[in-house]
Coordinates of C-alpha atoms and ligand atoms in Angstrom, one line a residue:
M14 CA 0.0 -0.5 0.1
T15 CA 1.6 3.5 -0.6
R16 CA 1.3 5.9 1.6
D17 CA -2.1 7.7 0.2
E18 CA -3.7 4.4 0.2
I19 CA -2.7 3.8 4.1
I20 CA -3.9 7.1 5.0
E21 CA -7.7 6.1 2.5
Q22 CA -7.7 2.3 4.3
L23 CA -7.2 4.0 7.7
A24 CA -10.1 7.0 7.8
V25 CA -12.4 4.3 5.5
K26 CA -16.2 4.4 6.3
D27 CA -17.1 1.4 7.1
P28 CA -13.8 -0.8 7.7
A29 CA -15.9 -4.4 7.5
A30 CA -13.1 -5.5 4.2
L31 CA -10.4 -4.2 6.1
F32 CA -10.8 -6.4 8.8
A33 CA -12.0 -9.5 7.0
E34 CA -8.5 -9.2 4.4
A35 CA -6.4 -8.1 7.9
D36 CA -7.9 -11.6 8.7
R37 CA -7.3 -14.0 5.6
V38 CA -3.4 -12.4 6.0
R39 CA -2.9 -13.5 9.1
K40 CA -4.6 -16.9 8.7
E41 CA -2.6 -17.4 5.8
N42 CA 0.6 -15.8 7.0
V43 CA 1.3 -17.1 10.6
G44 CA -1.7 -19.3 11.2
D45 CA -4.4 -19.8 13.9
A46 CA -2.1 -21.1 16.3
V47 CA -2.3 -17.8 19.4
H48 CA 1.6 -16.8 21.0
L49 CA 1.5 -16.5 25.0
R50 CA 4.2 -14.5 25.9
G51 CA 3.5 -14.1 29.6
L52 CA 4.7 -9.9 31.2
I53 CA 6.7 -9.8 34.3
E54 CA 6.8 -6.1 34.9
F55 CA 9.6 -6.6 37.2
S56 CA 10.1 -2.7 38.6
N57 CA 8.3 0.6 37.6
V58 CA 11.2 2.9 38.9
C59 CA 12.4 5.3 36.3
G60 CA 14.5 8.0 35.0
K61 CA 12.7 9.5 32.2
D62 CA 9.8 11.4 32.5
C63 CA 7.6 11.1 29.3
L64 CA 4.3 12.9 29.1
Y65 CA 1.6 9.9 28.2
C66 CA 3.1 8.4 31.1
G67 CA 2.8 7.0 34.8
L68 CA 5.8 5.6 35.7
R69 CA 7.7 9.1 35.0
R70 CA 9.6 10.3 37.4
S71 CA 8.1 13.0 38.2
N72 CA 4.9 11.4 39.5
R73 CA 4.9 11.7 43.0
H74 CA 2.0 9.3 43.3
V75 CA 3.1 6.5 42.7
G76 CA 4.8 3.5 45.5
R77 CA 7.4 2.7 43.9
Y78 CA 8.8 -1.1 44.0
R79 CA 11.8 -3.5 42.0
M80 CA 11.2 -7.2 42.7
E81 CA 14.0 -8.9 44.0
V82 CA 16.5 -10.8 41.1
D83 CA 15.7 -14.3 43.0
E84 CA 11.8 -12.9 42.6
I85 CA 11.6 -12.8 39.3
Y86 CA 13.1 -15.7 38.4
A87 CA 10.4 -17.3 40.9
T88 CA 7.8 -15.6 38.6
A89 CA 9.4 -16.5 35.2
R90 CA 9.0 -20.5 36.9
Q91 CA 6.0 -19.7 37.3
A92 CA 5.1 -18.6 33.5
V93 CA 6.8 -22.0 33.2
A94 CA 4.2 -23.4 35.2
L95 CA 1.2 -22.1 33.3
G96 CA 2.0 -23.6 30.1
Y97 CA 4.3 -20.4 28.8
K98 CA 7.1 -21.2 26.4
S99 CA 8.7 -16.8 26.6
V100 CA 8.3 -14.2 29.0
V101 CA 8.4 -10.3 28.9
M102 CA 10.4 -8.4 31.5
Q103 CA 9.1 -5.2 30.7
S104 CA 10.3 -2.4 34.0
G105 CA 11.0 1.3 34.0
E106 CA 14.0 2.8 32.2
S107 CA 17.3 2.8 34.5
C108 CA 15.4 1.7 36.8
Q109 CA 19.1 0.4 38.9
Y110 CA 20.0 -3.0 38.4
P111 CA 23.3 -3.4 37.4
T112 CA 24.0 -5.3 33.7
D113 CA 25.7 -7.7 35.7
D114 CA 22.8 -8.9 37.8
M115 CA 20.7 -8.4 34.6
C116 CA 22.6 -10.6 32.3
R117 CA 22.8 -13.8 35.1
L118 CA 19.2 -13.6 35.7
V119 CA 18.5 -14.1 31.9
A120 CA 21.5 -16.7 31.3
R121 CA 19.5 -18.7 34.6
I122 CA 15.9 -17.9 33.3
K123 CA 18.0 -19.6 29.9
S124 CA 19.4 -22.9 31.1
D125 CA 17.3 -23.7 33.9
L126 CA 13.6 -22.4 32.4
N127 CA 14.1 -22.8 28.7
L128 CA 12.4 -19.8 28.0
A129 CA 12.0 -17.4 25.5
V130 CA 13.3 -13.9 26.6
T131 CA 12.1 -10.5 25.7
L132 CA 13.6 -7.5 27.3
S133 CA 11.3 -4.2 27.1
I134 CA 13.5 -1.7 29.6
G135 CA 14.0 0.9 27.3
E136 CA 16.8 2.7 25.8
K137 CA 20.4 1.2 27.0
T138 CA 24.3 1.0 25.9
R139 CA 25.1 -0.8 22.9
A140 CA 27.6 -2.5 25.4
E141 CA 24.4 -3.3 27.5
Y142 CA 22.5 -4.8 25.1
A143 CA 25.3 -6.8 23.4
A144 CA 26.1 -8.5 27.0
L145 CA 22.8 -8.6 27.4
K146 CA 22.1 -10.3 24.1
D147 CA 25.2 -13.5 25.4
A148 CA 23.7 -14.1 28.3
G149 CA 20.5 -15.4 26.1
A150 CA 17.6 -13.1 25.8
D151 CA 16.3 -13.6 22.4
R152 CA 13.8 -10.4 21.6
F153 CA 13.8 -7.1 22.4
L154 CA 10.9 -4.1 22.2
L155 CA 11.5 -0.7 22.0
R156 CA 8.7 1.1 20.6
F157 CA 9.8 4.3 18.2
E158 CA 6.1 5.8 19.5
T159 CA 5.5 7.8 16.5
S160 CA 7.8 8.6 13.4
S161 CA 6.8 12.8 14.1
E162 CA 10.0 13.8 15.3
K163 CA 8.3 16.3 16.7
L164 CA 6.1 15.3 18.7
F165 CA 8.9 12.6 19.9
G166 CA 10.5 15.4 21.2
E167 CA 7.7 16.7 23.0
L168 CA 6.5 14.1 24.3
K169 CA 9.3 12.2 25.3
P170 CA 12.2 15.0 27.0
D171 CA 15.2 13.5 28.0
S172 CA 15.3 11.2 24.8
S173 CA 15.5 11.7 20.9
Y174 CA 14.0 10.8 18.2
E175 CA 17.7 9.6 17.1
E176 CA 18.8 7.7 19.9
R177 CA 15.9 5.5 19.8
M178 CA 17.1 4.6 16.2
R179 CA 20.1 4.1 16.9
C180 CA 19.2 1.4 19.7
L181 CA 17.0 0.2 17.9
G182 CA 19.7 -0.4 14.6
W183 CA 21.9 -2.0 17.5
L184 CA 19.4 -4.5 18.7
R185 CA 19.0 -5.3 15.3
E186 CA 22.8 -5.7 14.4
L187 CA 23.1 -7.4 17.7
G188 CA 20.6 -10.0 16.2
Y189 CA 17.8 -9.4 18.8
Q190 CA 14.5 -10.1 17.2
V191 CA 13.7 -6.8 17.3
G192 CA 9.7 -5.3 18.4
S193 CA 8.8 -1.6 18.1
G194 CA 5.1 -0.3 17.6
I195 CA 4.0 3.4 18.2
M196 CA 0.5 4.9 20.5
V197 CA -2.5 5.8 18.5
G198 CA -4.3 8.2 18.9
L199 CA -1.9 10.5 20.5
P200 CA -2.3 14.3 20.7
G201 CA -1.5 15.9 18.0
Q202 CA -0.8 12.6 15.8
T203 CA -2.3 12.6 12.7
L204 CA -3.9 10.0 10.1
A205 CA -0.6 10.7 7.6
M206 CA 1.1 10.5 10.6
I207 CA 0.8 6.9 12.0
A208 CA 1.1 6.3 7.0
D209 CA 4.0 7.7 8.3
D210 CA 4.4 5.0 11.4
I211 CA 3.5 1.6 9.3
L212 CA 5.8 2.7 6.4
L213 CA 8.5 3.2 9.0
M214 CA 7.5 -0.3 10.7
K215 CA 7.8 -1.9 7.5
K216 CA 11.4 -0.3 6.2
L217 CA 12.6 -1.1 9.9
D218 CA 11.5 -5.3 8.7
L219 CA 10.1 -5.2 12.6
D220 CA 9.8 -9.2 14.2
M221 CA 7.3 -8.1 16.2
I222 CA 4.6 -4.9 16.3
G223 CA 2.5 -3.8 19.4
I224 CA 0.3 -1.1 19.1
G225 CA -1.9 0.3 21.2
P226 CA -4.7 3.7 22.2
F227 CA -3.3 6.5 23.9
I228 CA -4.8 6.8 27.3
A229 CA -4.3 9.7 29.5
N230 CA -3.3 9.3 32.2
P231 CA -4.8 12.0 34.9
Q232 CA -1.5 11.6 37.3
T233 CA 0.8 13.2 33.4
P234 CA 0.4 16.6 32.3
L235 CA -1.5 15.2 28.8
E236 CA -4.3 14.7 32.3
G237 CA -7.5 15.3 29.9
S238 CA -6.0 15.3 26.7
S239 CA -8.3 13.2 24.4
C240 CA -7.5 9.5 24.7
G241 CA -6.9 7.2 20.7
T242 CA -10.1 5.1 20.1
L243 CA -10.4 1.0 19.9
D244 CA -12.2 2.1 16.1
L245 CA -8.0 4.1 14.7
T246 CA -6.3 1.1 16.5
L247 CA -8.0 -1.5 15.3
R248 CA -7.5 -0.1 11.3
T249 CA -3.7 0.7 12.5
L250 CA -3.8 -3.3 13.4
A251 CA -5.2 -4.7 10.1
V252 CA -3.2 -1.9 8.4
I253 CA 0.1 -3.4 9.6
R254 CA -0.7 -6.9 9.2
I255 CA -1.5 -6.6 5.5
V256 CA 1.9 -4.1 5.0
T257 CA 4.1 -6.8 7.0
R258 CA 2.2 -10.2 6.5
N259 CA 3.8 -12.2 8.9
T260 CA 5.5 -10.1 11.8
H261 CA 4.1 -11.1 15.1
L262 CA 1.2 -9.1 16.0
P263 CA 0.0 -8.8 19.8
A264 CA -3.4 -7.7 21.1
T265 CA -2.0 -5.6 23.6
T266 CA -3.4 -4.8 27.5
A267 CA -4.4 -1.5 26.4
M268 CA -6.8 -2.1 23.5
G269 CA -8.6 -4.5 26.6
S270 CA -8.1 -1.8 29.1
I271 CA -10.3 0.5 26.6
D272 CA -13.3 -2.1 25.6
K273 CA -13.9 -5.0 26.9
Q274 CA -14.0 -6.6 23.9
G275 CA -10.8 -4.8 22.4
R276 CA -8.2 -8.1 23.1
Q277 CA -10.9 -10.4 20.8
K278 CA -11.6 -7.8 18.4
A279 CA -8.1 -7.2 17.7
L280 CA -7.4 -10.8 17.3
K281 CA -10.1 -11.4 14.4
C282 CA -8.5 -8.3 12.6
G283 CA -5.0 -9.3 12.4
A284 CA -3.4 -9.9 16.1
N285 CA -1.9 -13.3 16.6
V286 CA -0.4 -13.0 20.2
L287 CA -1.8 -12.1 23.2
M288 CA 0.6 -11.2 26.8
P289 CA -1.4 -12.3 29.9
N290 CA 0.0 -10.7 32.9
V291 CA 2.5 -12.7 35.6
T292 CA 3.0 -10.4 37.7
P293 CA 2.3 -10.5 41.2
T294 CA -0.7 -9.2 42.3
K295 CA 0.9 -6.8 44.5
Y296 CA 2.7 -5.5 42.1
R297 CA -0.3 -4.5 39.9
A298 CA -1.9 -1.8 40.7
Q299 CA 1.7 0.1 41.2
Y300 CA 2.2 -0.8 37.1
Q301 CA -0.5 1.8 35.7
L302 CA 1.2 3.3 32.4
Y303 CA -2.2 4.5 32.2
P304 CA -5.5 4.5 34.4
G305 CA -8.2 1.7 33.7
K306 CA -5.8 -0.7 32.9
I307 CA -6.9 -4.4 33.2
C308 CA -6.8 -7.6 36.0
I309 CA -4.7 -5.5 38.4
E310 CA -6.3 -8.2 41.0
D311 CA -5.7 -10.7 39.3
K312 CA -3.5 -13.2 40.3
P313 CA -1.4 -15.2 37.5
G314 CA -3.4 -18.2 37.3
D315 CA -6.4 -15.9 36.7
C316 CA -5.4 -14.4 33.7
F317 CA -3.8 -17.6 32.1
L318 CA -7.1 -18.8 32.6
C319 CA -9.2 -16.2 31.4
I320 CA -6.8 -15.9 27.9
S321 CA -7.2 -19.5 27.7
G322 CA -10.8 -19.0 27.2
M323 CA -10.5 -16.0 25.0
V324 CA -8.4 -18.3 22.0
K325 CA -10.6 -21.1 22.6
M326 CA -14.1 -18.9 22.4
L327 CA -12.5 -17.7 18.8
G328 CA -12.2 -20.7 17.3
R329 CA -7.9 -21.0 17.5
T330 CA -5.4 -22.6 19.4
I331 CA -2.9 -22.0 21.9
A332 CA 0.7 -21.9 19.7
D333 CA 3.1 -24.6 21.6
D334 CA 6.3 -23.5 20.9
P335 CA 8.1 -20.6 21.4
G336 CA 7.3 -18.4 18.9
H337 CA 10.1 -16.9 17.8
S338 CA 10.6 -14.5 14.3
L339 CA 9.1 -16.0 11.2
K340 CA 10.8 -13.5 9.4
R341 CA 14.1 -14.5 9.7
Ligands
LIG28 N1 10.1 1.8 30.1 C1 10.6 1.1 28.6 C2 9.2 0.2 28.5 C3 8.0 0.4 29.3 S1 6.5 1.8 28.9 C4 10.0 2.5 27.9 O1 9.4 3.1 27.8 O2 10.0 1.9 26.0 C5 6.3 0.8 27.5 C6 5.5 1.5 26.9 O3 3.2 1.4 27.5 C7 5.7 2.2 25.4 O4 6.8 2.0 24.8 C8 4.4 2.8 25.7 O5 4.6 3.1 24.0 C9 3.0 2.4 26.0 N2 2.4 4.2 27.6 C10 3.3 4.3 28.2 N3 2.0 5.6 28.6 C11 0.7 5.0 28.0 C12 -0.3 5.6 27.8 N4 -1.0 6.4 28.6 N5 -1.3 5.0 27.2 C13 -0.9 3.7 26.0 N6 0.4 3.2 25.8 C14 1.1 3.5 27.1
LIG29 FE1 9.3 5.4 31.5 FE2 9.3 3.8 29.8 FE3 6.8 5.2 31.0 FE4 8.8 6.7 29.6 S1 7.3 5.2 28.8 S2 7.9 7.4 31.0 S3 11.2 5.3 29.9 S4 8.4 3.3 31.8

């Protein structure tokens, strides 16, 4: 699709045909199996001050936590017990774990638990990314958030678009399976910008793409801004599926948080991945990037039951492999 065609689809009056085509392309390229990645939100300490995010360092309303390395390991073991073949370890940025400790943890999870390990811990030096890769990390998620340099600069005052792109380049060079993505409905974001985001995703030849609606957080400077809609998020997802064919695309928690059926709808228009939360319940309420996040009172086993039921209801199956990239 050209840029104009993408813009046209994002604005199309009735998206039914777009969604049907995305579902067909999903089935043809990645099949009916849904991959589950257990999500461990291991620390909400963050050194950055992104305007949109509830974990930003200036937010004094959050009680900060930092799980001990042994507790993170025990949580990964619980993910195995629930049958997950892969975990995503996510946190705020610069949350004060020495790289050596993180490397030992990743190596231990890899050797003892045989899980595919995805990190989502923000911007690091090339040497740190390299050490974590050597320790066994398989994948890295780092959303570029928006391809508009201007908007990026406004929303992430202590980072730069250039640095984000440099990090994505390093991750690729180092042999990670690379995931990136955006928020849909950011203040000031236009359909043309989303079209550019999608073209950039294609150019970066990403292994995984995670998107979600922007949800305004009252504890941030973007309090009162209008939020992204599920409708535009699903249109964006569908176009991404059609344009990038066999990329792994999650139905994200943010989609499920703005609409009870958000993730189910996403699975029907392009998504093939779900990320059940395995974070210990006591920490969940404090890991709120945005308000209204689902599952904060649930236990890891509850999330497994909910998600496996969802997959079954849709007539799909749960994948029994770690769901590595289909790109390379
Ligand atoms: N600190 C890491 C990972 C945690 S944030 C990082 O920034 O990369 C993970 C993602 O949450 C971000 O990439 C962003 O896209 C999303 N996010 C943050 N605040 C949000 C909000 N208010 N609404 C929707 N998504 C949000
Ligand atoms: Fe920190 Fe990531 Fe939130 Fe930015 S988006 S404030 S880096 S946790």
